[in-house]
Short mmCIF file of C-alpha atoms in Angstrom, two decimals:
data_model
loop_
_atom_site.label_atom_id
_atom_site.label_comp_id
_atom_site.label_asym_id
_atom_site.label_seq_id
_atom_site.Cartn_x
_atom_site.Cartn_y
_atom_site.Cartn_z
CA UNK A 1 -21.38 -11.43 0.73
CA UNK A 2 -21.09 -13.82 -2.44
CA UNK A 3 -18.57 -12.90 -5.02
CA UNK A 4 -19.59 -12.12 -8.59
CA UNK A 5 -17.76 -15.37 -10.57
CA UNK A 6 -17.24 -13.84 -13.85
CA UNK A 7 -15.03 -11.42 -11.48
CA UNK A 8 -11.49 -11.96 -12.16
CA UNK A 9 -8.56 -11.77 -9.69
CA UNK A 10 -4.74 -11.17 -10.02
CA UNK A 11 -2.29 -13.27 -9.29
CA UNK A 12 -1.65 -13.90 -5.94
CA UNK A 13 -5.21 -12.93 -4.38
CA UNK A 14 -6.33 -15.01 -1.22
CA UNK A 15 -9.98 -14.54 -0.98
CA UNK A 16 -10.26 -18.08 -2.03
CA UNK A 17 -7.65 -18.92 0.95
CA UNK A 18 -10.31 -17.11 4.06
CA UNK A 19 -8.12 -14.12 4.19
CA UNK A 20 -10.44 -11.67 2.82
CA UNK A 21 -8.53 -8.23 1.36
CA UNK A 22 -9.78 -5.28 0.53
CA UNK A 23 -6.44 -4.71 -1.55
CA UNK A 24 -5.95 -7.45 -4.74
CA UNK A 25 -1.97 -8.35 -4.60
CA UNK A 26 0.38 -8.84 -7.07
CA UNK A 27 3.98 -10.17 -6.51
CA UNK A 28 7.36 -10.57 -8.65
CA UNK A 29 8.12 -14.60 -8.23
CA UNK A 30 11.54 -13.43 -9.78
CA UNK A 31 11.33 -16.79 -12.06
CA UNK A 32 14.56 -14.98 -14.11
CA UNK A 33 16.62 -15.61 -10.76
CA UNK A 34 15.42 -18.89 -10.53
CA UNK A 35 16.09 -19.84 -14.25
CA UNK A 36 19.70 -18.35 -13.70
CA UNK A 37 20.12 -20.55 -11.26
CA UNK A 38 19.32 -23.39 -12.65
CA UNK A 39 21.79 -22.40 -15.47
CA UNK A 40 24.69 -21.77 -13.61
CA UNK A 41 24.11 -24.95 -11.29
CA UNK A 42 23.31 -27.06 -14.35
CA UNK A 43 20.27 -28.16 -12.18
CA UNK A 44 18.39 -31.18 -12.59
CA UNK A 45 15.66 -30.67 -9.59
CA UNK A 46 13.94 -27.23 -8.68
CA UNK A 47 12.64 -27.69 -5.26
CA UNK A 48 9.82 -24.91 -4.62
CA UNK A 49 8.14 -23.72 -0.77
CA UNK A 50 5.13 -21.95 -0.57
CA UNK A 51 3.98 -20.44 2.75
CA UNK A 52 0.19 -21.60 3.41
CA UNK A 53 -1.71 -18.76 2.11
CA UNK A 54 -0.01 -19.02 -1.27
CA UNK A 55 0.28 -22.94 -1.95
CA UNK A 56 -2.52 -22.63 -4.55
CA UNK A 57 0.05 -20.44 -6.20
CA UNK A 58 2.25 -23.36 -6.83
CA UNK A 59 0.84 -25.01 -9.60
CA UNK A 60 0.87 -21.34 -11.24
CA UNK A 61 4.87 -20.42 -10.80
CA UNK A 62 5.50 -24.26 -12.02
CA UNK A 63 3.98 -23.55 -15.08
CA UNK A 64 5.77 -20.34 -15.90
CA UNK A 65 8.60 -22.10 -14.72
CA UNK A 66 8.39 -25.09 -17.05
CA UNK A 67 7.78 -22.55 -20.05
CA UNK A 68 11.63 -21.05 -19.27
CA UNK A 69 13.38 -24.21 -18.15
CA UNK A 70 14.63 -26.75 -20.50
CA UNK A 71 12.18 -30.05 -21.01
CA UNK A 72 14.54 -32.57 -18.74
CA UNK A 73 14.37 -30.06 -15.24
CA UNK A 74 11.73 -31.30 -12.95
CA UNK A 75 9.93 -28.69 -10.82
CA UNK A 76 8.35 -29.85 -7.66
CA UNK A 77 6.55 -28.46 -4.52
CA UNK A 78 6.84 -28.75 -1.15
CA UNK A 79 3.55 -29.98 0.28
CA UNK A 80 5.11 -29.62 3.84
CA UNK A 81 3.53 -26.95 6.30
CA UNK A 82 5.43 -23.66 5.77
CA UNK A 83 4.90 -20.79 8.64
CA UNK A 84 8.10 -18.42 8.17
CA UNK A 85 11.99 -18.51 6.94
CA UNK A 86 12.07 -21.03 10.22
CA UNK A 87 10.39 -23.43 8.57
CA UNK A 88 12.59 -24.72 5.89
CA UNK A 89 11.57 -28.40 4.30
CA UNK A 90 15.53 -29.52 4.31
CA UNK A 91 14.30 -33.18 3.44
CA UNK A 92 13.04 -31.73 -0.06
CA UNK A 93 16.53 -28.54 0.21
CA UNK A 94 18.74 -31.70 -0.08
CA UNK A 95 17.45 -33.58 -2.26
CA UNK A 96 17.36 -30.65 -4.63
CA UNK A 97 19.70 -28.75 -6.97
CA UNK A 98 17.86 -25.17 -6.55
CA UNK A 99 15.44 -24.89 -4.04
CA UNK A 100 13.56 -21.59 -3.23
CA UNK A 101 11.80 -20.29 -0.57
CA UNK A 102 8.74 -17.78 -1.25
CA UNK A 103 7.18 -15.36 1.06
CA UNK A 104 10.19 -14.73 3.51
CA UNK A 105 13.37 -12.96 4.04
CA UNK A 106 16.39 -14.70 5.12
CA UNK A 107 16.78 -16.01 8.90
CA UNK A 108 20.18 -17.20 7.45
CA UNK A 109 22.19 -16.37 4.25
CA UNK A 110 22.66 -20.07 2.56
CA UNK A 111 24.48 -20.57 -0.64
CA UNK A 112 21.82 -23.97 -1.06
CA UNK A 113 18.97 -21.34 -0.72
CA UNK A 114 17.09 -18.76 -2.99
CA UNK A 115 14.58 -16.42 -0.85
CA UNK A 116 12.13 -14.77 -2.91
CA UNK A 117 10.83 -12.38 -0.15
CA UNK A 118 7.29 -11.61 -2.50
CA UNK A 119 7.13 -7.75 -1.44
CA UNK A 120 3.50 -6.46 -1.84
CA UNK A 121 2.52 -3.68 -4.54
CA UNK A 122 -0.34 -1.91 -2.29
CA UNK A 123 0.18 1.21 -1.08
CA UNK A 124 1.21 2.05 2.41
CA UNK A 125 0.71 5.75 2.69
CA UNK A 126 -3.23 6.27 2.70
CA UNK A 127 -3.23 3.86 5.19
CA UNK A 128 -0.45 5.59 7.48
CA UNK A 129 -2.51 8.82 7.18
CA UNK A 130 -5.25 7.33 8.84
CA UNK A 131 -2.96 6.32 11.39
CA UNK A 132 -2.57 10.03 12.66
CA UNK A 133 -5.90 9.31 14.47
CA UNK A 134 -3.87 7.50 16.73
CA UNK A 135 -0.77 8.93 16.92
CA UNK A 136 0.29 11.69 18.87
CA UNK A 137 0.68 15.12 17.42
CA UNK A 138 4.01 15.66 16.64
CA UNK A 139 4.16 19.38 18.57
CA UNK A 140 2.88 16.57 21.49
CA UNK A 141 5.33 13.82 21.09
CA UNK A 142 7.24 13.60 17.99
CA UNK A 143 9.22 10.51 18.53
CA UNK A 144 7.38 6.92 16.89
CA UNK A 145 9.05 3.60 16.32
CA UNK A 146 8.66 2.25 13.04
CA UNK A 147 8.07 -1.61 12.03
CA UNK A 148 6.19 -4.05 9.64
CA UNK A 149 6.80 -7.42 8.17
CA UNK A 150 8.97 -8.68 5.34
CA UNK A 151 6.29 -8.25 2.70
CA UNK A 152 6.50 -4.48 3.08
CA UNK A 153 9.73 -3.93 3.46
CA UNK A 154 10.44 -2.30 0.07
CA UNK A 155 8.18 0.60 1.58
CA UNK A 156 10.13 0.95 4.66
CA UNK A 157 11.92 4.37 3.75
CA UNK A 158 8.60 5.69 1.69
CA UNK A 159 6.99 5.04 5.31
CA UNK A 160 10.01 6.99 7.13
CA UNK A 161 10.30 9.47 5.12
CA UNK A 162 6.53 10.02 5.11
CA UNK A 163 6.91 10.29 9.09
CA UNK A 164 9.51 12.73 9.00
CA UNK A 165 7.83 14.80 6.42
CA UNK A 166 4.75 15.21 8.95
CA UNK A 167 7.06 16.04 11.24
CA UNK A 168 8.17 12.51 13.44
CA UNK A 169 11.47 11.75 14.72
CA UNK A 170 11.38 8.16 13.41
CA UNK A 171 13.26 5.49 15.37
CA UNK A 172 14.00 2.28 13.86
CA UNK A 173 16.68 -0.53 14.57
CA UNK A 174 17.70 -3.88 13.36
CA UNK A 175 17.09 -6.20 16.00
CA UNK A 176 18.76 -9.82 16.18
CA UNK A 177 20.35 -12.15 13.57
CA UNK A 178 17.05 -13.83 13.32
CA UNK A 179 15.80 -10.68 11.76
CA UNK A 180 17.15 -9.51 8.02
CA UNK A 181 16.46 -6.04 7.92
CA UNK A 182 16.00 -2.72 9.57
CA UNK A 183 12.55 -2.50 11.54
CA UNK A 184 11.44 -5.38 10.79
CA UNK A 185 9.24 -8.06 13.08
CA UNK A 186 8.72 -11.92 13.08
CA UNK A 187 5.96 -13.56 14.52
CA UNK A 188 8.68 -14.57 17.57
CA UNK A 189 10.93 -11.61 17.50
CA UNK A 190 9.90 -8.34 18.17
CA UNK A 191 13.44 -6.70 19.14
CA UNK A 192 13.17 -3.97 16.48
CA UNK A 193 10.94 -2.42 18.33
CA UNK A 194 13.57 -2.26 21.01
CA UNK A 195 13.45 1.50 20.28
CA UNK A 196 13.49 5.28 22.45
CA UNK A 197 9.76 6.04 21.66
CA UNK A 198 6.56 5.75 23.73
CA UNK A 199 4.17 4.61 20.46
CA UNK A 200 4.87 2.20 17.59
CA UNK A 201 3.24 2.50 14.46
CA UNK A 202 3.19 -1.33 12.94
CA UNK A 203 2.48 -1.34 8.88
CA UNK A 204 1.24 -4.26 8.28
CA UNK A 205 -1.33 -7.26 7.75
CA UNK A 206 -3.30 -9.31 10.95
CA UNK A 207 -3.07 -8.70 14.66
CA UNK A 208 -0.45 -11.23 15.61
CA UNK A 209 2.76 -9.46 14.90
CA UNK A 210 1.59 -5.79 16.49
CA UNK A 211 -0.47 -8.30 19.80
CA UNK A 212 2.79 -9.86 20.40
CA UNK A 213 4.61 -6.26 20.12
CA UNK A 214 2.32 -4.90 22.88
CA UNK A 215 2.84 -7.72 25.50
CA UNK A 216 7.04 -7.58 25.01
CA UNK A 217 6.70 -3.86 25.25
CA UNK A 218 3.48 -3.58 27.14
CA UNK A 219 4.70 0.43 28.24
CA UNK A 220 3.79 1.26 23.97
CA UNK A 221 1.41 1.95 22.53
CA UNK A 222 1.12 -0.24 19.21
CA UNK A 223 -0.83 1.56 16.31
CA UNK A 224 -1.60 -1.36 13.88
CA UNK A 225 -1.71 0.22 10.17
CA UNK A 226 -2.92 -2.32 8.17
CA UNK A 227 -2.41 -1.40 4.37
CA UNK A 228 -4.02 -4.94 2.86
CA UNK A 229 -7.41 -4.89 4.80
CA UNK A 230 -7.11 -0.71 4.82
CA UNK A 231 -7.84 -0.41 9.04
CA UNK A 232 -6.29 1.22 11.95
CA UNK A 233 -6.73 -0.46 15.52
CA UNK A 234 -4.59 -0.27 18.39
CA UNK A 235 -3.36 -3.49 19.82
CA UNK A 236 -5.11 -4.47 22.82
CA UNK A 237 -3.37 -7.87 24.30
CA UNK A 238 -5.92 -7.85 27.54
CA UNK A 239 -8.01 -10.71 25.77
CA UNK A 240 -4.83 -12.55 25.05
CA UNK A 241 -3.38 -12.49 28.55
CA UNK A 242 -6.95 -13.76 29.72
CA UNK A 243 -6.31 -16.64 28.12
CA UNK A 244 -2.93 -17.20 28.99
CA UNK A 245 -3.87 -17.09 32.40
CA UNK A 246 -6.20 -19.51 32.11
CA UNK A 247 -4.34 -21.96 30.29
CA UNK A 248 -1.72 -21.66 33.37
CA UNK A 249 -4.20 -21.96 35.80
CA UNK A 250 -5.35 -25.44 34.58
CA UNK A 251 -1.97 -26.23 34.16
CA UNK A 252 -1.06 -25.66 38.32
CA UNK A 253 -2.34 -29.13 39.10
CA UNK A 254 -0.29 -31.61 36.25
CA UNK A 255 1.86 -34.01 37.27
CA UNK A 256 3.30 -35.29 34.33
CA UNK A 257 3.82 -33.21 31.82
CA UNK A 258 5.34 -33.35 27.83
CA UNK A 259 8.24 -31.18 26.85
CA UNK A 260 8.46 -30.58 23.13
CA UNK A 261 11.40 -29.94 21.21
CA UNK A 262 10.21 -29.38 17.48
CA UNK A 263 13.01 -30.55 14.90
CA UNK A 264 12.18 -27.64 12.40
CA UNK A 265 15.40 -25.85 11.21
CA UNK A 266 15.32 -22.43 12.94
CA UNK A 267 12.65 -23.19 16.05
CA UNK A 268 14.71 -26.17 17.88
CA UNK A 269 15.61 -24.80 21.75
CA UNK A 270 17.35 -27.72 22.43
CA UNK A 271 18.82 -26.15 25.85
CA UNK A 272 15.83 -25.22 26.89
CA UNK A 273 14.11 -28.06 26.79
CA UNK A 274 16.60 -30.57 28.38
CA UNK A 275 17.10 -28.09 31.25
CA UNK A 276 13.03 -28.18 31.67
CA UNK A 277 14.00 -32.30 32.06
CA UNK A 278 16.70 -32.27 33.92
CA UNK A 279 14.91 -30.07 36.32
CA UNK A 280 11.51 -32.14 36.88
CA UNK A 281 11.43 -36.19 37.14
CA UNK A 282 8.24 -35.78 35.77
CA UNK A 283 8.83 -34.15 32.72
CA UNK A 284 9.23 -36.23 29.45
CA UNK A 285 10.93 -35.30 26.22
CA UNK A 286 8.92 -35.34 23.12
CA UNK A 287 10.85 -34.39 19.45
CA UNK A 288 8.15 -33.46 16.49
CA UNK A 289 8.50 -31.53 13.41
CA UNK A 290 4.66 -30.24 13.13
CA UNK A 291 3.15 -30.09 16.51
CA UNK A 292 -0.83 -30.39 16.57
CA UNK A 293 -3.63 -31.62 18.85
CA UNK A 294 -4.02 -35.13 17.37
CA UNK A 295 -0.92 -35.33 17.62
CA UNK A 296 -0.54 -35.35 20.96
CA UNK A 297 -3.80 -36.90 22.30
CA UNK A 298 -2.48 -40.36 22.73
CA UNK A 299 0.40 -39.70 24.99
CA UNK A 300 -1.99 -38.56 27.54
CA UNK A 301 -0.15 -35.67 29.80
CA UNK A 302 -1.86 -33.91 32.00
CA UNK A 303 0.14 -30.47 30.19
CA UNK A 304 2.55 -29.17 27.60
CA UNK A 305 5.51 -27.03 27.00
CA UNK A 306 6.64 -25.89 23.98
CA UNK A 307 9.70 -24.76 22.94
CA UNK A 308 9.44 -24.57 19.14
CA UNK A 309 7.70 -21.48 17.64
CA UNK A 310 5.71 -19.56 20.18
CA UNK A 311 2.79 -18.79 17.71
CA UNK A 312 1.96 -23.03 18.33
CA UNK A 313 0.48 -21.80 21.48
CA UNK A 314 -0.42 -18.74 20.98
CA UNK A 315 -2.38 -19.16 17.63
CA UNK A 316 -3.11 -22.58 18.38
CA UNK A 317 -3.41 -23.04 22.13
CA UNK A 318 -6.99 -22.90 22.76
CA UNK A 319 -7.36 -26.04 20.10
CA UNK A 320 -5.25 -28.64 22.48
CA UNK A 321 -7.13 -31.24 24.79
CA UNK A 322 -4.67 -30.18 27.71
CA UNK A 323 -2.77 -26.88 28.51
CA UNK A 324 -0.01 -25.69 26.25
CA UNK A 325 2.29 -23.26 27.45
CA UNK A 326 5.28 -21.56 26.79
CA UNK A 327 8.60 -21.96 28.65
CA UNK A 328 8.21 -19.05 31.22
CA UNK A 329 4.66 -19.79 31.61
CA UNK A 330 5.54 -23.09 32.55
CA UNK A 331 8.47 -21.39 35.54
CA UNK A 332 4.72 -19.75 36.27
CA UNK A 333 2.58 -23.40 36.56
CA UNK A 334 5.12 -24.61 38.80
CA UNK A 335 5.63 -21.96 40.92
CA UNK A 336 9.16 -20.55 39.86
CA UNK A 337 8.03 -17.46 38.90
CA UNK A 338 4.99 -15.51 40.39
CA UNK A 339 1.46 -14.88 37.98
CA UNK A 340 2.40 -10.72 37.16
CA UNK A 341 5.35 -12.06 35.68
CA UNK A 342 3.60 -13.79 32.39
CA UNK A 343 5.36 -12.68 29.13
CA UNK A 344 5.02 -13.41 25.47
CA UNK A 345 7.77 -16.26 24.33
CA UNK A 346 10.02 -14.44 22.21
CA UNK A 347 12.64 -16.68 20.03
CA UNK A 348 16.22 -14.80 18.96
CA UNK A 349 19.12 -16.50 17.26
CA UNK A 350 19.74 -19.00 14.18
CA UNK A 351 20.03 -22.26 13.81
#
């Protein structure tokens, strides 16, 4: 359906981006912590990072940014690919006197950093209503887990409490030190979820987050509340696993195959992939920071591992030329580990 184009848009909206809402979105860019910062540091260089959906934001905050700053402070953005707090651009962090980091909450606390987590304004409770549908009845089973991403975090106890009012025993839990706050999930790190309750309702936008949720606790059931988009689904990771399986399958009969360690701050597993080495002659160490198909067509293996950020071949696995799997699908390929035992890569700890 064709937009109207003398319709305007807040700040912030990504139907230009091909992530369609049915919510517009406004965020706080907290420019007065920035221009503090600046102050106090008697910066020179502002170094800004926008995750992808929000780059065409950039030229926006600069601007606002240039109206509070004094004349000689240059502002510049990171055009390097951004997918979470993992994904810092520390060429362009030290080569800067402030540098801030939209979109994400802190992996790791850094004196050198300023996380500006962008919490959305829309509404969470309409959507958690509908959710009942899917929920047990609390006189049935009145203990749910409780989770969403960093962007919705500053709804977190107006979602608990809103539980409990209707009569849940909420469960909720920090996870790892990968994770900043209560009940909250990466993309790689599900472990607040960890929790004593049969269903998990997961407030939040896309299918990735709740999908991997199911397969690391495959006995839940995952009730995806999605507050952006306004729908209710239940995560089903059955399509998923089909095409995990497959990618293993084709990836029995390699004989050489490329072990990638990405150099990204917070998704190197160093140990992990020398061990893969050390373990198989005909394994062969590759470092990258961004790891892509073209990238990899000209060293010709017959297969992949990768050890960086799991979502590389999840999201992006069905894009490469030649299998792409994770570490324990890999134990899988070769025959380590038998085919019931395929699990989704998780990632826990810091750099």
């Amino acid at each position: 359906m064709s937009q109207d184009s003398s319709e305007s848009y807040s700040e912030g909206d990504l139907r230009g981006t091909g992530m369609s809402l049915k919510h517009d979105r406004e965020w706080d860019y907290e420019l007065d912590r920035i221009t503090e910062a600046v102050a106090e540091r008697d910066a020179e260089t502002v170094g800004l990072q926008f995750p992808e959906g929000l780059k065409r934001r950039a030229s926006a905050v600069t601007d606002d940014l240039r109206a509070e700053l004094p004349e000689d402070v240059t502002v510049m953005t990171s055009g390097q690919p951004c997918y979470g707090a993992c994904d810092l651009d520390t060429y362009m962090m030290r080569r800067t006197d402030v540098f801030v980091h939209f979109g994400h909450s802190p992996m790791k606390e850094s004196e050198k950093i300023i996380y500006v987590p962008l919490f959305s304004n829309v509404e969470v409770t309409p959507i958690m209503a509908e959710s009942l549908d899917e929920l047990a009845d609390p006189e049935d089973d009145p203990d749910v887990g409780l989770v969403t991403t960093a962007q919705h975090m500053n709804k977190f106890e107006e979602m608990r409490e809103w539980l409990e009012d209707r009569g849940y025993e909420v469960h909720t839990r920090r996870g790892d030190d990968r994770l900043t706050h209560e009940g909250q999930v990466l993309g790689c790190n599900y472990a607040s979820a960890d929790v004593d309750a049969d269903q998990i309702l997961y407030v939040g936008g896309g299918k990735f987050h709740p999908l991997g949720l199911a397969m690391e606790h495959p006995d839940k059931h995952v009730v995806i509340a999605d507050p952006v988009n306004n729908a209710i689904t239940v995560a089903d990771p059955e399509k998923f696993l089909k095409q995990r399986y497959a990618s293993v399958h084709k990836a029995m009969d390699a004989e050489e195959w490329g072990v990638i360690f990405c150099t990204k701050i917070g998704q190197g597993r160093w140990d992990q992939a020398q061990e893969i080495v050390d373990d198989n002659d005909n394994a062969y160490l590759i470092t990258m920071d961004e790891v892509t198909p073209d990238r990899l067509t000209n060293f010709g293996f017959d297969a992949y591992v990768n050890t960086g950020c799991p979502r590389i071949t999840t999201d992006d696995g069905p894009q490469f030329k030649k299998p792409m799997l994770t570490p324990g699908e890999y134990e899988i390929a070769i025959g380590e580990k038998p085919l019931d035992e395929l699990s989704f890569d998780t990632f826990h700890g810091t750099w």
